[in-house]
Short mmCIF file of C-alpha atoms in Angstrom, two decimals:
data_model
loop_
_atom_site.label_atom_id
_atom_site.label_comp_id
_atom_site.label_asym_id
_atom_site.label_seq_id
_atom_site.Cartn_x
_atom_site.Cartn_y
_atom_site.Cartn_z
CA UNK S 7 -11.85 1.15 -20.63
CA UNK S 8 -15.48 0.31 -20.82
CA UNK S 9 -17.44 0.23 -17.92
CA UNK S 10 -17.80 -3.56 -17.68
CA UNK S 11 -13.67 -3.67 -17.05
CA UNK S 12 -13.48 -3.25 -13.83
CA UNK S 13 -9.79 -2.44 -12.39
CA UNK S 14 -8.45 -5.86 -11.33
CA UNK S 15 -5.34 -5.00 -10.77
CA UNK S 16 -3.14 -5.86 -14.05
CA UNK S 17 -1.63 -3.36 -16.15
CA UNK S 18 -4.02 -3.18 -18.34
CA UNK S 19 -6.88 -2.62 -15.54
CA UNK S 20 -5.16 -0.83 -13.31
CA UNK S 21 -5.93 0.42 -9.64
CA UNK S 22 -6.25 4.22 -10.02
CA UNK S 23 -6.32 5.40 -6.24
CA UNK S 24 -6.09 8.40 -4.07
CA UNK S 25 -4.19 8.88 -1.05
CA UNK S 26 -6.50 9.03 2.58
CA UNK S 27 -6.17 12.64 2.59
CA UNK S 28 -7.56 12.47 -1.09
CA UNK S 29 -4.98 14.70 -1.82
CA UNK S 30 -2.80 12.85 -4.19
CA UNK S 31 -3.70 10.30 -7.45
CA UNK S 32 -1.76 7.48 -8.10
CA UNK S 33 -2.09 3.85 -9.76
CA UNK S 34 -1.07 0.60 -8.80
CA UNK S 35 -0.81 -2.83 -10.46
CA UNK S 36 0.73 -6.08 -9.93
CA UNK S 37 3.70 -8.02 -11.42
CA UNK S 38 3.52 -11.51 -10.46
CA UNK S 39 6.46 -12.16 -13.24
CA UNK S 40 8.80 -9.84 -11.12
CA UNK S 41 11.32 -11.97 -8.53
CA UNK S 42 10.07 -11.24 -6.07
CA UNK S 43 6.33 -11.04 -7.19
CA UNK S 44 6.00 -7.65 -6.90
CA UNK S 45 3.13 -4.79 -6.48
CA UNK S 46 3.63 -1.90 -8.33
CA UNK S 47 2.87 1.93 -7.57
CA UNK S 48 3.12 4.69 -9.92
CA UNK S 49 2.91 8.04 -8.11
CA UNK S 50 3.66 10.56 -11.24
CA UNK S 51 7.08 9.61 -12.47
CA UNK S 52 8.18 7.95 -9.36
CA UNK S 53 7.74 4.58 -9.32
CA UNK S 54 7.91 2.19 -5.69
CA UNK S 55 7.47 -1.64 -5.37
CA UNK S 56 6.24 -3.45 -2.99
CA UNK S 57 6.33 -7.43 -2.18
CA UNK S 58 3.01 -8.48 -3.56
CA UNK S 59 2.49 -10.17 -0.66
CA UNK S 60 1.94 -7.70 1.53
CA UNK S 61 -1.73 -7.36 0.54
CA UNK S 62 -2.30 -10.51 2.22
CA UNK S 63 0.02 -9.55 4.76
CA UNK S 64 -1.23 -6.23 5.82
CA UNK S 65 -4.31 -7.75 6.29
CA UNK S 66 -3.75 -10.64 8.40
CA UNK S 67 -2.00 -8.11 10.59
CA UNK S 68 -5.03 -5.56 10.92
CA UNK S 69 -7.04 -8.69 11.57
CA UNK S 70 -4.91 -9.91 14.29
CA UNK S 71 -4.70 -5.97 15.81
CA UNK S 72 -7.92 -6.02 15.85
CA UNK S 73 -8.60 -2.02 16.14
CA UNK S 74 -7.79 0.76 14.45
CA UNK S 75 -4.13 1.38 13.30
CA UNK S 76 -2.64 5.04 12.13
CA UNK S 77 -1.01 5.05 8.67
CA UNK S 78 2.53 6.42 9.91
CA UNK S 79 3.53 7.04 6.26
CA UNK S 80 7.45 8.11 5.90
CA UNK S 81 10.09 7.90 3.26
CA UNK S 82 12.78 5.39 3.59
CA UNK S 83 15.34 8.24 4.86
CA UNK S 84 13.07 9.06 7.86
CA UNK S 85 12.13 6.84 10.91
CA UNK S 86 8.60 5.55 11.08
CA UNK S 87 6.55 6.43 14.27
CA UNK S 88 6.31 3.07 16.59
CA UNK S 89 3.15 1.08 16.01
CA UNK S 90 2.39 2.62 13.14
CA UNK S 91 1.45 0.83 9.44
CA UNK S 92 4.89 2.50 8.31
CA UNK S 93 6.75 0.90 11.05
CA UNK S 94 5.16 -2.27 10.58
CA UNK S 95 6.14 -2.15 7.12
CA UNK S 96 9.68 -2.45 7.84
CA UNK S 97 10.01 -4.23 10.81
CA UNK S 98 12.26 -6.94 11.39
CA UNK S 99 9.61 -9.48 13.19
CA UNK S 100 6.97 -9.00 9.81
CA UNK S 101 6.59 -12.15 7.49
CA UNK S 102 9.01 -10.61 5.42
CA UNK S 103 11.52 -9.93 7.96
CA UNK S 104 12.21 -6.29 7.06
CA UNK S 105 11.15 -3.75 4.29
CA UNK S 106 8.09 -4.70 2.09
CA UNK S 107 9.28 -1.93 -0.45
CA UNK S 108 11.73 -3.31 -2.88
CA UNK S 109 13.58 -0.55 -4.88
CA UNK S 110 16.01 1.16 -2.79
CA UNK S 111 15.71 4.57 -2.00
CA UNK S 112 12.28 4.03 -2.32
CA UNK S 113 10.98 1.52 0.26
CA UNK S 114 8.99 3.98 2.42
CA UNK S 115 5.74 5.24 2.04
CA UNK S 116 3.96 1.74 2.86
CA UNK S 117 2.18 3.66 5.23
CA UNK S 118 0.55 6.01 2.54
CA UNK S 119 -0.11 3.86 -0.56
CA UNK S 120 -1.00 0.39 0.84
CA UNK S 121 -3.62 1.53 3.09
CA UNK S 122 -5.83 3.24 -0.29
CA UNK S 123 -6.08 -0.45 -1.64
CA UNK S 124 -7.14 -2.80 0.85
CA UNK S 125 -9.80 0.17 1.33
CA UNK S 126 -10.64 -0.33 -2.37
CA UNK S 127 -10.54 -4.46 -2.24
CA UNK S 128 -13.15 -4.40 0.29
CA UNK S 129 -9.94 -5.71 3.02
CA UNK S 130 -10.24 -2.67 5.21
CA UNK S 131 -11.23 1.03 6.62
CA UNK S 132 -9.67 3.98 6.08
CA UNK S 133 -10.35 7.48 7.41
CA UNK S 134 -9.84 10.09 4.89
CA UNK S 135 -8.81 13.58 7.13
CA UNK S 136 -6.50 16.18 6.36
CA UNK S 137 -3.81 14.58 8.76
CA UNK S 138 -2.83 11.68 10.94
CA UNK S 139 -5.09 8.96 9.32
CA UNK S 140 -6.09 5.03 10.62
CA UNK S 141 -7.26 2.25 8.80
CA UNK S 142 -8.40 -1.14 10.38
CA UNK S 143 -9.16 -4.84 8.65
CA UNK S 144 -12.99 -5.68 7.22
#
């Protein structure tokens, strides 16, 4: 990729991110062909999808909060901390009316991997410590 092709997103030009911690790589892309329209996120062989809408959605909802949030990240087997990112992401009272992730087995971890790229759109802040990260809308 030259360094005019900026990562927009497609498959092709990617999102390569990092996790707040900075402790883990991972890419994500969308697929607006998918039914739903999904987002997709490759963390090594394991790969999660989102609603693509969430984006959108996660942002609207750090706007409306209005402070900082904590990430809350937890796989679909565990129970997300209350008011948490996590939690919000599969609540039954968000546009979506449940679980942004899509793939079964694998809809946790909104907590961990959405926050990285509405950092990296410009949408909101992140901290980046070892543990127990927040993030709030731009």
């Amino acid at each position: 990729m030259s360094l005019r092709e900026k990562p927009d997103g497609t498959r092709d030009r990617l999102w390569n991110l990092k996790t707040a911690p900075g402790t883990a790589e991972y890419q994500m892309w969308r697929d607006e062909t998918a039914d739903p329209p999904a987002l997709v996120c490759q963390v090594g062989s394991t790969q999660l999808r989102y609603h693509l809408r969430c984006i959108e959605d996660l942002h609207a909802m750090l706007k409306s909060q209005g402070d900082w949030m904590p990430l809350g990240a937890a796989d679909e087997q565990k129970d997300a901390a209350p008011g948490t990112i996590e939690a919000w992401g599969r609540a039954a009272d968000n546009p979506v009316g449940g679980w942004y992730g899509l793939r079964k087995g694998y809809r946790g971890r909104f907590g961990m991997y959405l926050p990285p790229l509405l950092e990296a759109l410009g949408l909101a802040e992140l901290t980046h410590e070892p543990r127990n990260n927040k993030m709030r809308a731009l």
